[in-house]
Short mmCIF file of C-alpha atoms in Angstrom, two decimals:
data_model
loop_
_atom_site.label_atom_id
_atom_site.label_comp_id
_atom_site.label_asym_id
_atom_site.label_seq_id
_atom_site.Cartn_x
_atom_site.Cartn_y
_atom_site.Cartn_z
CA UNK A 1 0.00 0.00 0.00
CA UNK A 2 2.85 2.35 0.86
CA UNK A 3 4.27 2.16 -2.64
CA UNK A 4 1.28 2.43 -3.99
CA UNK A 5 0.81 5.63 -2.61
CA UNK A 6 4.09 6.57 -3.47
CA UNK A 7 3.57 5.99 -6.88
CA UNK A 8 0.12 8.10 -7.47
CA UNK A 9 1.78 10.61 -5.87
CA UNK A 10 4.85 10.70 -8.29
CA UNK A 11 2.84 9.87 -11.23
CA UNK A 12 0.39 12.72 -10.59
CA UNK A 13 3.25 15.33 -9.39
CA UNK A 14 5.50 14.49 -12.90
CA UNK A 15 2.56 14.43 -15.02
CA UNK A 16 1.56 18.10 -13.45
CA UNK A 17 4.79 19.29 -13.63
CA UNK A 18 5.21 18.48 -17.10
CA UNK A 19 2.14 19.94 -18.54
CA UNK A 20 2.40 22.80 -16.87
CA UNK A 21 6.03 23.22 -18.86
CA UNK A 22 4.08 22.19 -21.99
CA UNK A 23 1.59 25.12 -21.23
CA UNK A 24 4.33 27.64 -20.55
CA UNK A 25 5.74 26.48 -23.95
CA UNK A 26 2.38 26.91 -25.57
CA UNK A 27 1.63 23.28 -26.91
CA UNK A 28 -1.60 22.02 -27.99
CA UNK A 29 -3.73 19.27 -26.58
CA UNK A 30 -1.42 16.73 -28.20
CA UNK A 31 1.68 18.18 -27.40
CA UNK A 32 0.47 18.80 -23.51
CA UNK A 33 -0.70 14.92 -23.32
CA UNK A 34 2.83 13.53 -24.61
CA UNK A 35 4.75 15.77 -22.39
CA UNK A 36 1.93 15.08 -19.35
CA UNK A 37 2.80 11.46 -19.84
CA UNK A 38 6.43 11.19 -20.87
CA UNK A 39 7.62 13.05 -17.84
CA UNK A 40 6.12 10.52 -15.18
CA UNK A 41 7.38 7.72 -17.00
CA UNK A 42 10.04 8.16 -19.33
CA UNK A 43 12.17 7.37 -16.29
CA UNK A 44 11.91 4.02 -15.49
CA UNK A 45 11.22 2.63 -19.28
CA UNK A 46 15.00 4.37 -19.59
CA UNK A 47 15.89 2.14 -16.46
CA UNK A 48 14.50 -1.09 -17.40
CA UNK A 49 16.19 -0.36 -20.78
CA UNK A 50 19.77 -0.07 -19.07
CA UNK A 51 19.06 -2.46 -16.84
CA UNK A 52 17.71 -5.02 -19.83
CA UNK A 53 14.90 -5.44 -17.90
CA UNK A 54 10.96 -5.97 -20.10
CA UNK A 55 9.65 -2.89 -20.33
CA UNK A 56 6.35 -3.86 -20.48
CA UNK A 57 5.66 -4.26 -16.93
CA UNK A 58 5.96 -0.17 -16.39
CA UNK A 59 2.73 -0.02 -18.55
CA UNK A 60 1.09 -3.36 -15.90
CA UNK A 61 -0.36 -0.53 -13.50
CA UNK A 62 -2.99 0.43 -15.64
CA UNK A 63 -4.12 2.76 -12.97
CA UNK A 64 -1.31 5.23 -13.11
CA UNK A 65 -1.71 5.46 -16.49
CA UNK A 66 -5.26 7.05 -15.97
CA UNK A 67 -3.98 9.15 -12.61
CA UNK A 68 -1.61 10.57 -15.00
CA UNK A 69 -4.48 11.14 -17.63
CA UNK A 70 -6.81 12.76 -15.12
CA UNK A 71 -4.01 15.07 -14.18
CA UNK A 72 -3.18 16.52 -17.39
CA UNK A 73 -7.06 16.97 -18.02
CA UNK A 74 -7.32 19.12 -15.17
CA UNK A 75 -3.77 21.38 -15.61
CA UNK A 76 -5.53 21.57 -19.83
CA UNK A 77 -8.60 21.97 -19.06
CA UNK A 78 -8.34 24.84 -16.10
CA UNK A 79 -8.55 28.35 -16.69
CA UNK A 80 -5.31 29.21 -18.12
CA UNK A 81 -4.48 32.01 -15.71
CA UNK A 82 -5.21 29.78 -12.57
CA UNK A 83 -2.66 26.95 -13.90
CA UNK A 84 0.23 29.65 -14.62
CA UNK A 85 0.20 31.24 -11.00
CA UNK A 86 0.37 27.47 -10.14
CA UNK A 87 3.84 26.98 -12.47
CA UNK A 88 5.62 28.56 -9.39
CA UNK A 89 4.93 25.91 -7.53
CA UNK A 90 6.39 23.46 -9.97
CA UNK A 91 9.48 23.12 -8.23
CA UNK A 92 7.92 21.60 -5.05
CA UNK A 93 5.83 19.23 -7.65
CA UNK A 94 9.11 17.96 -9.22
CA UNK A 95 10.87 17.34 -5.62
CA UNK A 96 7.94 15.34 -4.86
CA UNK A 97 8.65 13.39 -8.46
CA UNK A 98 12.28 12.90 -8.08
CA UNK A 99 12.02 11.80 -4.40
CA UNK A 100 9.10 9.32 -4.94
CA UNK A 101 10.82 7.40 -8.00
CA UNK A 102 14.11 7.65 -6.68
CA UNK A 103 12.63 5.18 -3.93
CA UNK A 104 11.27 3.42 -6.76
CA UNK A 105 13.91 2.95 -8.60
CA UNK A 106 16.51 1.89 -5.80
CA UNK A 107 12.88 -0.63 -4.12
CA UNK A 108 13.43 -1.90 -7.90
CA UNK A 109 16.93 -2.52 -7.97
CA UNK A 110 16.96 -4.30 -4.64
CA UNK A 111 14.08 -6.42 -5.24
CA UNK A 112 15.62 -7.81 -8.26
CA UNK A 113 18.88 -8.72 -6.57
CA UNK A 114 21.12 -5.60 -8.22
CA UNK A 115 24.51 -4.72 -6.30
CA UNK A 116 24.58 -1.06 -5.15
CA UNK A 117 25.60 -0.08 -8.28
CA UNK A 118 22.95 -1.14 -9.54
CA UNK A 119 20.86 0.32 -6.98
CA UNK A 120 22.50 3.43 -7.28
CA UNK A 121 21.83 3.18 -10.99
CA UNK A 122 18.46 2.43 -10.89
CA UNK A 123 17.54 4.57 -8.22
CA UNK A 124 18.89 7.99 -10.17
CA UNK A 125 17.99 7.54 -13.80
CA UNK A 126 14.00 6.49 -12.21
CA UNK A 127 14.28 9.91 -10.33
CA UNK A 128 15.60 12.55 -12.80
CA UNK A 129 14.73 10.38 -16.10
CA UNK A 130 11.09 11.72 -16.04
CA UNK A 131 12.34 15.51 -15.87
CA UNK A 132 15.41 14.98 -18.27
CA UNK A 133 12.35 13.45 -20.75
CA UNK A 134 10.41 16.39 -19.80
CA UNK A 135 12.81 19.44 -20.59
CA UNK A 136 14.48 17.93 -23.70
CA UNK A 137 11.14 17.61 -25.34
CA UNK A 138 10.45 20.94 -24.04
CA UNK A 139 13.68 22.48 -25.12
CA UNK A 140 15.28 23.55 -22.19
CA UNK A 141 18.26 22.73 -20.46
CA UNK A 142 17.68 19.55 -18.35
CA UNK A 143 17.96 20.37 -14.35
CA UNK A 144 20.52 17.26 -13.57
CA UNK A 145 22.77 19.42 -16.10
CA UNK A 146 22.10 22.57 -13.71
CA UNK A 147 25.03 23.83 -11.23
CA UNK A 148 21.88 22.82 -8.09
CA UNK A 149 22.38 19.83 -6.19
CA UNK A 150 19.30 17.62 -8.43
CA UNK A 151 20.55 14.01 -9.48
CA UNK A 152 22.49 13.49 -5.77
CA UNK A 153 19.59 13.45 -3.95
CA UNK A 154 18.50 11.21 -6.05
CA UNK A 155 21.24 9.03 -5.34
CA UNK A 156 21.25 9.69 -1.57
CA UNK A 157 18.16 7.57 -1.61
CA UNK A 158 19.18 4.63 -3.55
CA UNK A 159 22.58 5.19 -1.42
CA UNK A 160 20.84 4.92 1.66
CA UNK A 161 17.98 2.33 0.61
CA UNK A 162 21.25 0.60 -0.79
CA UNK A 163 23.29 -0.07 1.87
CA UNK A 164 20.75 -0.46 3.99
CA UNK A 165 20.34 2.58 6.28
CA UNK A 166 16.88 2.49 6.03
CA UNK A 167 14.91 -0.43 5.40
CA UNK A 168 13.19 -0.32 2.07
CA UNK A 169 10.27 -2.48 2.50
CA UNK A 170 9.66 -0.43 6.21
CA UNK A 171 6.76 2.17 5.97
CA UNK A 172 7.85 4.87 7.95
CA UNK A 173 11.42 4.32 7.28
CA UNK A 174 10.41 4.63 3.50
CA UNK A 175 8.49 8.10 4.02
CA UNK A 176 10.40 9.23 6.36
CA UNK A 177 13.20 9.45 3.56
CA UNK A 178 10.78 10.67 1.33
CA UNK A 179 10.18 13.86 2.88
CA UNK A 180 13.87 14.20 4.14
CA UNK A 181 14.80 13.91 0.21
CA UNK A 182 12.36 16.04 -0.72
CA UNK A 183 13.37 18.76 2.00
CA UNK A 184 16.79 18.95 1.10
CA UNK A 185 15.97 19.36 -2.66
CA UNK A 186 13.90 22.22 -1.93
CA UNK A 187 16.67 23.61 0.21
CA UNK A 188 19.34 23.54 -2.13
CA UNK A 189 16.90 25.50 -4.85
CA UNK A 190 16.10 28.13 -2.31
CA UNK A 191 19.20 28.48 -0.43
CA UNK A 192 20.97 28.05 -3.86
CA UNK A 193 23.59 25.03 -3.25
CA UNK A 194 25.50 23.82 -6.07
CA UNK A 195 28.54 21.34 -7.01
CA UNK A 196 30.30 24.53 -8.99
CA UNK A 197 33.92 24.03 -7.19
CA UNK A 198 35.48 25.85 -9.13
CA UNK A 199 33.84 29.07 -7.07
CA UNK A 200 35.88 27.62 -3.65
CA UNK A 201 38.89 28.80 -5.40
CA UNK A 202 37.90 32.14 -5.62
CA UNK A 203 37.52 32.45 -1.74
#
């Protein structure tokens, strides 16, 4: 139940998040539905690709397909204005996204019997692969190429999940990271932390 949870609420934060970029870009109903849907789950058809892992089972959960759906419907079908004051919001939206499937992706990795590479692996192309998906398409630069602190925390998860710091399958352990990952992505956008080293030479 906890994962499933988890997943609705990735799935409808990605899906938001990346038709409200598709809206600030001006696409149509098409456009807006591809980037709507691409965003949530780009990610982990790219893992189970790397991984050579069937793809097919991303599409089994039939459900998130439709939360995703239902999402983009309302973001389309809103009063314009009303959805762009929402866009500043997106960055909260896309915390929520990278946290939730970073879990994912490193619960993935470990259930199939991956060493922490592997977790590792899994854990940060599921998180940032919806929001790389989502800005190519769009045309912007992708945040994980960004000076913030994006793919790490990604990787602190799978890192953590990996070596067993927190116990995966464990409800509040799993949540509890959720929001901690979530926190400190939000922290590093406001209180603008980067990996730019080069600027520690200037001090």
């Amino acid at each position: 139940m906890s994962w499933e949870i988890l997943n609705i609420i990735a799935v409808a934060a990605f899906a938001f998040s990346g038709s409200i970029v598709a809206l600030n870009e001006r696409y149509d109903i098409f456009g807006t539905f591809i980037l709507g849907i691409a965003t949530p789950f780009a990610g982990g058809i790219i893992r189970n690709i790397a991984l050579g892992v069937p793809v097919v089972h991303v599409w089994e959960q039939g459900y998130l397909l439709y939360v995703a759906m239902g999402t983009i419907s309302i973001v389309y079908f809103f009063p314009k204005s009303w959805v762009m004051s929402w866009d500043r919001w997106n960055i909260y939206l896309d915390a929520i996204g990278l946290s939730a499937f970073a879990l994912q992706g490193a619960s993935f990795a470990i259930g199939a019997d991956f060493p922490l590479g592997g977790v590792l692996f899994s854990s940060i192309i599921t998180g940032v692969g919806g929001g790389v998906a989502r800005d190519v398409l769009a045309q912007r630069k992708p945040m994980v190429l960004h000076q913030e602190i994006y793919a790490v925390w990604a990787m602190t998860g799978g890192l953590a999940a990996g070596i067993g710091l927190i116990d995966i399958g464990n409800m509040w352990q799993t949540y509890s990271l959720f929001f901690l990952i979530i926190m400190m992505r939000v922290l590093s956008y406001h209180l603008g932390w980067h990996l730019r080293f080069r600027d520690l030479y200037r001090l």
